[in-house]
XYZ file of C-alpha atoms in Angstrom:
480
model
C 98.611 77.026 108.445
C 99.258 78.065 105.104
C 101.000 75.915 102.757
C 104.022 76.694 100.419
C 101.964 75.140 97.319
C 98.592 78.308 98.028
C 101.423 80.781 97.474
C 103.423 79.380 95.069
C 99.895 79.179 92.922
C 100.053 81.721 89.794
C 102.648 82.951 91.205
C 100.422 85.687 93.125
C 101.736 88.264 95.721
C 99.655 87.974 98.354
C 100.684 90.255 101.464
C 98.625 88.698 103.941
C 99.149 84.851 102.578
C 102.942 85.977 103.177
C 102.550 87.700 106.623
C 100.442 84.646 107.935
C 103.128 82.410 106.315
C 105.487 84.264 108.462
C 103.634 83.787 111.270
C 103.349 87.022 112.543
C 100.967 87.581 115.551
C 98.412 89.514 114.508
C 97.505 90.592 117.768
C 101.201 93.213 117.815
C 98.679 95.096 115.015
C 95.162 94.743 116.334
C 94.551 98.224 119.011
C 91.746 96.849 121.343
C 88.104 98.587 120.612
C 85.963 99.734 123.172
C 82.589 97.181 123.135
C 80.416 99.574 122.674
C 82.045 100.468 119.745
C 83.116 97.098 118.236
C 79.907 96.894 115.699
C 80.722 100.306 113.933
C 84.037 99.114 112.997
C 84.297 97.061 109.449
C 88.042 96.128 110.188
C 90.716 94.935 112.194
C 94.265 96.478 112.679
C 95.722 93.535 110.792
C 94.006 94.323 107.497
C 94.806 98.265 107.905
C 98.293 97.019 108.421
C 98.179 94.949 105.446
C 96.784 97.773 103.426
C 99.205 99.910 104.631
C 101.799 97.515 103.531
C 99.823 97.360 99.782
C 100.329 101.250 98.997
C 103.192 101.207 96.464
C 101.627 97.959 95.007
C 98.120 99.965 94.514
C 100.139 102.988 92.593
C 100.196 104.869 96.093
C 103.221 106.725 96.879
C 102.231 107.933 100.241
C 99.682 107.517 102.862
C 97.578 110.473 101.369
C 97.197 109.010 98.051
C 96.523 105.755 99.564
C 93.617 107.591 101.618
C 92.047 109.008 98.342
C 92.290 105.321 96.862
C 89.018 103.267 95.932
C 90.994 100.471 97.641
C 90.779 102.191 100.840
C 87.004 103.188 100.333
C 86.521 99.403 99.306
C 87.464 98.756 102.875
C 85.257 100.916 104.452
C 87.776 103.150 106.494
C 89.036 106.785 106.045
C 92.162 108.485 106.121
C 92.008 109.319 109.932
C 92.620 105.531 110.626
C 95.510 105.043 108.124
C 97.103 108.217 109.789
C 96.380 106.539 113.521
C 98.291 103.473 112.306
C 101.051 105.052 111.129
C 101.315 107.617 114.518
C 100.279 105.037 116.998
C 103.124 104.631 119.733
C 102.204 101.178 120.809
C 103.343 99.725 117.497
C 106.746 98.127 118.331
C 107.740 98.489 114.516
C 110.977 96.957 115.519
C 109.487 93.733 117.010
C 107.435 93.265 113.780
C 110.570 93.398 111.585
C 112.637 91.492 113.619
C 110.179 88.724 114.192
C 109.624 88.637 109.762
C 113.532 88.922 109.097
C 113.609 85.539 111.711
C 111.116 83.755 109.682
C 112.291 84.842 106.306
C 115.892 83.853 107.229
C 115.420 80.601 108.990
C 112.866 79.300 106.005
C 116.009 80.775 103.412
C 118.570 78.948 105.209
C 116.416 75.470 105.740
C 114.934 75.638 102.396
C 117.954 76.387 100.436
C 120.953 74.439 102.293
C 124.367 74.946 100.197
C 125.220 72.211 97.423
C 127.893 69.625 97.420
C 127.931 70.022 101.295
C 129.684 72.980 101.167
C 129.721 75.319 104.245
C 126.749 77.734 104.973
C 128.101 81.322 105.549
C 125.350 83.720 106.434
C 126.611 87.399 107.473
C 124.955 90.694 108.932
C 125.419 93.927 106.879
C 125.357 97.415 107.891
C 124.960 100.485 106.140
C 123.768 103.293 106.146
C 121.610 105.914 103.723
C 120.015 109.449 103.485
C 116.631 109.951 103.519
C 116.063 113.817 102.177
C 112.737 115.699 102.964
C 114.189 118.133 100.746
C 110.720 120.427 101.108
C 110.237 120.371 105.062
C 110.713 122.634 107.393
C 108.702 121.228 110.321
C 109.466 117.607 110.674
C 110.380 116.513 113.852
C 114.415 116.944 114.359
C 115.330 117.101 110.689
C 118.563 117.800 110.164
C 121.052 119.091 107.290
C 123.591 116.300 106.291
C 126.416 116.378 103.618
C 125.350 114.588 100.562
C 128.614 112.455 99.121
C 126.777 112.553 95.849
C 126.303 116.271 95.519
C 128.891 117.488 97.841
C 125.668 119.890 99.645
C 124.190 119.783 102.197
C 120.636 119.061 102.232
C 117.594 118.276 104.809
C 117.485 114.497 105.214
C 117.472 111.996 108.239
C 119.906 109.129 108.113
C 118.632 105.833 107.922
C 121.116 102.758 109.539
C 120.029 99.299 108.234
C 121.352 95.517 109.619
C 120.140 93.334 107.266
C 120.938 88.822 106.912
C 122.451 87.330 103.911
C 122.956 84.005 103.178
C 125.520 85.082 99.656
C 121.385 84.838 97.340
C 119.407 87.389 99.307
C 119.239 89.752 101.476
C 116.723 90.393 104.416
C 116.408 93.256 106.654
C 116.411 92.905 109.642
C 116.281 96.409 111.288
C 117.051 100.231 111.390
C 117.873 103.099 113.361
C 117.073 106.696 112.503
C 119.323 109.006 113.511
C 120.019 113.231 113.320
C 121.929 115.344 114.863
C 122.752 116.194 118.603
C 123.934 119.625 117.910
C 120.475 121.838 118.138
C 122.725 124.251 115.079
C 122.442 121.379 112.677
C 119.014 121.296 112.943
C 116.577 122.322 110.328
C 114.008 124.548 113.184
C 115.969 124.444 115.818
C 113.023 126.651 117.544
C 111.008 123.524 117.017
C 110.365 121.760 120.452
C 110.164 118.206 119.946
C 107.381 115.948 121.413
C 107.779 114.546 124.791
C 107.564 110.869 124.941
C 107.514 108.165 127.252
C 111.344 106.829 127.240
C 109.858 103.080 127.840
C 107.756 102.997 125.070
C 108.858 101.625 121.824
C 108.837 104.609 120.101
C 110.583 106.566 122.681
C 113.141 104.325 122.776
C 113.899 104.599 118.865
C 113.694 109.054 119.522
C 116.785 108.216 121.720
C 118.231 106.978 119.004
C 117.960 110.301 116.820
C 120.774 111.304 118.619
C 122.929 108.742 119.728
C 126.394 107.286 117.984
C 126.142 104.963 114.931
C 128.191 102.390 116.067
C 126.050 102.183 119.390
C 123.083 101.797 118.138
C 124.470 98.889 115.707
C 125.240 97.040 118.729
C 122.133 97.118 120.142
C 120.488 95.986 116.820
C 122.954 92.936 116.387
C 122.111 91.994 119.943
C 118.785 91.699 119.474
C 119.122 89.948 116.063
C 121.148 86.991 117.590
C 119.060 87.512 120.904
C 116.054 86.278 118.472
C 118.671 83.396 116.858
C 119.310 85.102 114.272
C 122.542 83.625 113.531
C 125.779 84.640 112.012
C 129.546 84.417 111.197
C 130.710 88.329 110.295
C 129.671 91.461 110.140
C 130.330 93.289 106.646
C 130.509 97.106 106.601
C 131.637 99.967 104.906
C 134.954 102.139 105.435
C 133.247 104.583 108.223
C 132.362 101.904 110.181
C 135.938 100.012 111.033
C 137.446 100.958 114.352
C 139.530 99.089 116.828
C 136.501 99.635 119.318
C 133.850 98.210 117.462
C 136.068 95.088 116.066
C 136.417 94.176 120.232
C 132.903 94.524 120.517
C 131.753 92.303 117.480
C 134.394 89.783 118.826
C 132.617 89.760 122.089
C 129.513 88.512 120.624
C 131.403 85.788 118.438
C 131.333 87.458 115.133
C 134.072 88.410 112.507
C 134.146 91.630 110.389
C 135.246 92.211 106.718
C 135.063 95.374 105.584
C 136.649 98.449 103.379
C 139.064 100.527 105.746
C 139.950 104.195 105.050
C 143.438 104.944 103.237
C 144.651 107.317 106.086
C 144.285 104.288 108.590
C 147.699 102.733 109.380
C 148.484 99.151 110.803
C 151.715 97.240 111.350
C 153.558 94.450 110.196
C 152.661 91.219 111.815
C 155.762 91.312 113.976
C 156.546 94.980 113.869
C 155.479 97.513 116.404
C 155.930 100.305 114.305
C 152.843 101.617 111.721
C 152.878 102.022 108.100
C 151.163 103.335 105.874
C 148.824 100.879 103.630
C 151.226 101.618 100.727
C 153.743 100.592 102.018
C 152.636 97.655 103.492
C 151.570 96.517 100.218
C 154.995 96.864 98.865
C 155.996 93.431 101.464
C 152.204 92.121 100.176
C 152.434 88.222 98.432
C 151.173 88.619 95.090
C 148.250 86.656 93.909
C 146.058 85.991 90.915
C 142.287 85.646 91.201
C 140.158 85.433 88.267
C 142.358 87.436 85.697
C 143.056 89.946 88.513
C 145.860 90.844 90.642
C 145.638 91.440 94.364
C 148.114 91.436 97.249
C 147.702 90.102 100.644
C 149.039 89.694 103.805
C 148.934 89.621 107.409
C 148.820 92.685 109.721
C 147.882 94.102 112.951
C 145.854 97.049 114.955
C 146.913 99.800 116.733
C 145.838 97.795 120.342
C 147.689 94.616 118.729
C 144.690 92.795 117.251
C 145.612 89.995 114.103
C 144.215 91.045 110.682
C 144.336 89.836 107.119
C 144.346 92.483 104.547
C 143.664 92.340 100.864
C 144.672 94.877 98.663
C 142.882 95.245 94.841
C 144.137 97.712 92.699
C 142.435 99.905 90.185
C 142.289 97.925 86.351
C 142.444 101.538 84.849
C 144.767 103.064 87.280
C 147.485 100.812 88.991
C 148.231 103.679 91.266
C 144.528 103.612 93.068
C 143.760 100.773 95.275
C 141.141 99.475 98.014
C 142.116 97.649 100.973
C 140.026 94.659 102.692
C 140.618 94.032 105.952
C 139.386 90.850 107.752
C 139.104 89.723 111.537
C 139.574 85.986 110.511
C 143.268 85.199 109.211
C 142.190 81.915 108.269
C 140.559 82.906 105.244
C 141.707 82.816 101.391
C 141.965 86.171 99.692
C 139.676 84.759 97.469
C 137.200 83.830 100.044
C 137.122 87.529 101.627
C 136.519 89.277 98.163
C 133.513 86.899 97.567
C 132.730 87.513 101.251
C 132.948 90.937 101.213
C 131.087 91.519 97.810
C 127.895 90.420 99.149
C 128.098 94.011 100.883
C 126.651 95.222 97.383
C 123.237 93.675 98.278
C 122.334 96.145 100.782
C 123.083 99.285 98.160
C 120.410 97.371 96.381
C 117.914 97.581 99.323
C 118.467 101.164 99.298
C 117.622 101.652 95.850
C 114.934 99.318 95.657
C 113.287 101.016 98.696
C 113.686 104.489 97.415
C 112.337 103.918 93.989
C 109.350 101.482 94.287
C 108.461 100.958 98.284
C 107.972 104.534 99.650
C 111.203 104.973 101.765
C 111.587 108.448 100.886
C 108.006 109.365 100.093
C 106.212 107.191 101.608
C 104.566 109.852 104.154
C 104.606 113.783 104.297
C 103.859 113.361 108.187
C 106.259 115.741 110.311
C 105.858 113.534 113.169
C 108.865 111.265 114.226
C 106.533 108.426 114.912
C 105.181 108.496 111.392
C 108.122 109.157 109.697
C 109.393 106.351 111.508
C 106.483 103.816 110.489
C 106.843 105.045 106.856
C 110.650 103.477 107.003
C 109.551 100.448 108.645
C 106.751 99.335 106.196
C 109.160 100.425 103.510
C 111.426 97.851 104.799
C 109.224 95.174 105.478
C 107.671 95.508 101.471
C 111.359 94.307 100.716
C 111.479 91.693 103.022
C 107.969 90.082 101.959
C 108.950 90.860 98.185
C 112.141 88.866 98.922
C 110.357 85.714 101.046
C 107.838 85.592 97.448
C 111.025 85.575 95.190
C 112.891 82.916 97.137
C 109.154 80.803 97.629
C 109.084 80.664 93.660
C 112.741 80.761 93.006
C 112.426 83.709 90.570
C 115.221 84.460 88.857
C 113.748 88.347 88.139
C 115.016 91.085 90.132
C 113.077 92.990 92.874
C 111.870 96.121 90.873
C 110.719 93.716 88.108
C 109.160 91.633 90.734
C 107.115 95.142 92.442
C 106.022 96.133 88.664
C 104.629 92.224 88.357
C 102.662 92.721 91.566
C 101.495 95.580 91.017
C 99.836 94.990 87.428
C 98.404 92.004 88.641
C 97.144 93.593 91.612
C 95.328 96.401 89.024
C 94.116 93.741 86.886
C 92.147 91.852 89.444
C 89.020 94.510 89.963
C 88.861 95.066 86.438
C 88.780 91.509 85.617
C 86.181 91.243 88.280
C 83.762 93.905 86.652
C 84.208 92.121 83.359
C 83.135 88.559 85.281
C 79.976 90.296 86.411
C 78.775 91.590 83.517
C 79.600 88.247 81.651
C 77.251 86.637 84.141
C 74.758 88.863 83.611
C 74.959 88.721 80.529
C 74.725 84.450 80.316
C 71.412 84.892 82.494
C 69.637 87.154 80.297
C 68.421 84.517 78.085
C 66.570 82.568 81.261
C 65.153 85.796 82.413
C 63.698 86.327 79.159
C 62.407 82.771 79.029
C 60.523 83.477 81.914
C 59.196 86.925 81.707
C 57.623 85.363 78.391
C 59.269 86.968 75.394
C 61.287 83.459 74.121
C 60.343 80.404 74.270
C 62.334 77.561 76.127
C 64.074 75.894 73.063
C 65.379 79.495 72.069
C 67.277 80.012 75.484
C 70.519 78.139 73.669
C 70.268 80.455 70.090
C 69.635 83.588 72.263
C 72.795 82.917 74.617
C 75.060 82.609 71.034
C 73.594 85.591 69.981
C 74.975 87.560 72.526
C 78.214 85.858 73.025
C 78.901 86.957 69.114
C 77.794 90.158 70.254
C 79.923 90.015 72.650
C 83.428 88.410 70.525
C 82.845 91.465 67.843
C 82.692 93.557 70.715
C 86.186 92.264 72.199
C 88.024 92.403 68.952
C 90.669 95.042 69.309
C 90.754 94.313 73.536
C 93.657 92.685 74.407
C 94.416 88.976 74.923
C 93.710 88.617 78.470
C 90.112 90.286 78.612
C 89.117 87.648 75.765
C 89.452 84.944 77.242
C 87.091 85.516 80.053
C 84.676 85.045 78.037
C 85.614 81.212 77.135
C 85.384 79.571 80.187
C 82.097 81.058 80.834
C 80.397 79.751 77.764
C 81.835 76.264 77.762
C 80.481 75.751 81.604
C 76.971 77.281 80.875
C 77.104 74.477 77.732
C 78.153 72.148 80.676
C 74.978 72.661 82.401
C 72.475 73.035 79.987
């Protein structure tokens, strides 16, 4: 087994040290190979996997690029088996994520317990993003969705995360594609979609395409705690709060804190009749926190359920406010703000995911299964990213943490090439001894000849490339 101290050495990013640290069973990525085929093939699924995994760290922003890469002819494969990875059905890409977000969370939690003995709250977060394929046309049920941003509509999929956070980071845990089950909305509706076998992992997740948020969230949160996953609330956006949904997470033993939309009314905690969230605020006890005024106070749904709701106005504009609502009364206001902002960590995903791990680009495959496999690996380059942060308790953020990978990543063939001709170089004087042109005693003035050679030649190259030189003198002196 791998130890903390091989991975905490230079501080490296190592995909494979991490995904063997995680103990993840190779054998979910091997494909069995025929026997009479098993000599032609140079490498196993795991390593295709963990190349796959490499791309953005290589300066590969999609599977195509990573096909043209020397890193990928290094290996000895071609594109044809990166692009049977990424389509092959029997990958349960939901299993692999779910078994990394268990071993990521549970060494978090165990290796990080709370100070002062203060209590542990870990949470689930939801949320949900676009994923535009602005430029296709053919992409298995791509749809047109309203962009908040823009206010148009554009061609995109939307992507539902549930991610773990323990208040430091955040690990995902698993998604859910999803599109639309109205054949108008669809980008070619002529396009017929492929069959596939509704048992099969990847069948299972087309289903999804076209089922109801909130449903699908359910299923995911099962299987989290179904794994032991474990967890006190459930923070989401405005969308997501509903009467329904609040039974459902209750049912399971979880809480929710969340955002709830203005137009939403509740009622007084021993009123029957609704207000409006204005005026309810009006009857609110006033609080400070930090400088800034909110207003709490108790409350309750439409089917009768009890509710704490914090209300923060706008600094600017007095007249604009946001209302928290939480399941558990027992809280402070102060405790569901801090609860509640931990939301922000999964906007962060998103970004990071979009800009440096491939979400969005990371294939130009119109197949669902694909496209699919593309979101997972995105997600599970955060996830390792995030177990190497917390393993070295680096206090950089993510994107600084992918750019740090992936120069060191670039540096290591180069530094390589350099080592080798070094070498070469530090031999020449033997060779020469013994095809006759020096004598013995001149090996040692021949070998400082060339390593002034080779200092004037480095003058001008930056730091780093110097001193490979160094080492490799001082143990050939070491010999001699």
């Amino acid at each position: 087994m791998l130890q903390q101290e091989q991975l905490n050495s230079n501080n490296y990013f190592s995909v494979e040290s991490l995904l063997r640290y995680s103990k993840i069973d190779e054998g979910l990525l091997n494909k069995p190979i025929a026997e009479k085929d098993a000599h032609k093939v140079k490498y196993s699924g795991f390593e295709i996997f963990c190349h796959l995994v490499n791309a953005p760290i290589l300066g590969c922003n999609n599977a195509h690029q990573l096909s043209q890469s020397r890193d990928t002819k290094a290996l000895g494969c071609g594109k044809d088996v990166l692009y049977r990875k990424l389509g092959d059905e029997d990958i349960n890409w939901r299993d692999i994520e779910l078994r990394l977000g268990k071993s990521v969370s549970d060494f978090i939690t165990t290796q990080f317990p709370p100070e002062d003995n203060e209590k542990q709250t870990n949470v689930f977060i939801v949320d949900d993003t676009m994923i535009q394929r602005l430029r296709s046309h053919n992409a298995e049920m791509l749809t047109r969705l309203h962009n908040h941003v823009t206010g148009k509509s554009e061609k995109a999929y939307n992507n539902q995360t549930l991610g773990f956070s323990d208040g430091v980071s955040f690990v995902p845990l698993c998604f859910s594609v999803h599109s639309s089950a109205n054949p108008k909305n669809l980008v070619n509706p002529d396009l017929k979609a492929k069959e596939r076998d509704g048992r099969t992992a990847v069948g299972k997740r087309f289903k999804e395409l076209t089922k109801r948020k909130p449903t699908v969230l359910m299923d995911m949160i099962a299987q989290a705690l179904n794994r032991g996953i474990d967890a006190e609330y459930v923070l989401m956006d405005s969308w997501y709060f509903s009467d329904g949904l609040i039974a459902q997470l209750a049912s399971l033993g979880l809480g929710a804190a969340g955002l709830i939309k203005r137009n939403i009314k509740l009622a007084p905690l021993g009123g029957d009749r609704c207000s409006t969230q204005k005026q309810l605020m009006k009857t609110a006890v006033k609080e400070v926190i930090d400088g800034y005024t909110v207003y709490s106070r108790l409350a309750k749904t439409k089917i009768g359920r009890k509710v704490k709701l914090v209300f923060v106005k706008s600094y600017n504009n007095p007249s604009v406010f946001l209302t928290i609502i939480s399941t558990d009364t027992a809280l402070s206001s102060e405790e569901i703000l801090v609860l509640y902002a931990r939301r922000w960590k999964i906007e962060v995903n998103f970004k990071v995911q979009k800009q440096y791990l491939g979400l969005t680009k990371g294939t130009q495959a119109c197949s669902f299964t694909s496209i699919y496999a593309s979101m997972a690996l995105a997600s599970i380059r955060y996830l390792l990213i995030e177990l190497h942060r917390r393993m070295n308790m680096d206090s950089r953020s993510l994107g600084a943490l992918f750019d740090e990978a992936r120069n060191r990543l670039h540096d290591i063939p180069f530094i390589e090439a350099i080592n080798t001709l070094l070498n070469l170089m530090n031999g020449l004087p033997e060779k020469l001894y013994k095809a006759g042109f020096i004598k013995q005693k001149d090996i040692e003035k021949v070998r400082d000849m060339i390593y002034d050679l080779l200092s004037g030649w480095f003058k001008g190259i930056d730091y780093y490339i110097k001193q490979q030189i160094i080492p490799i003198k001082s143990c050939q002196n070491k010999n001699q």
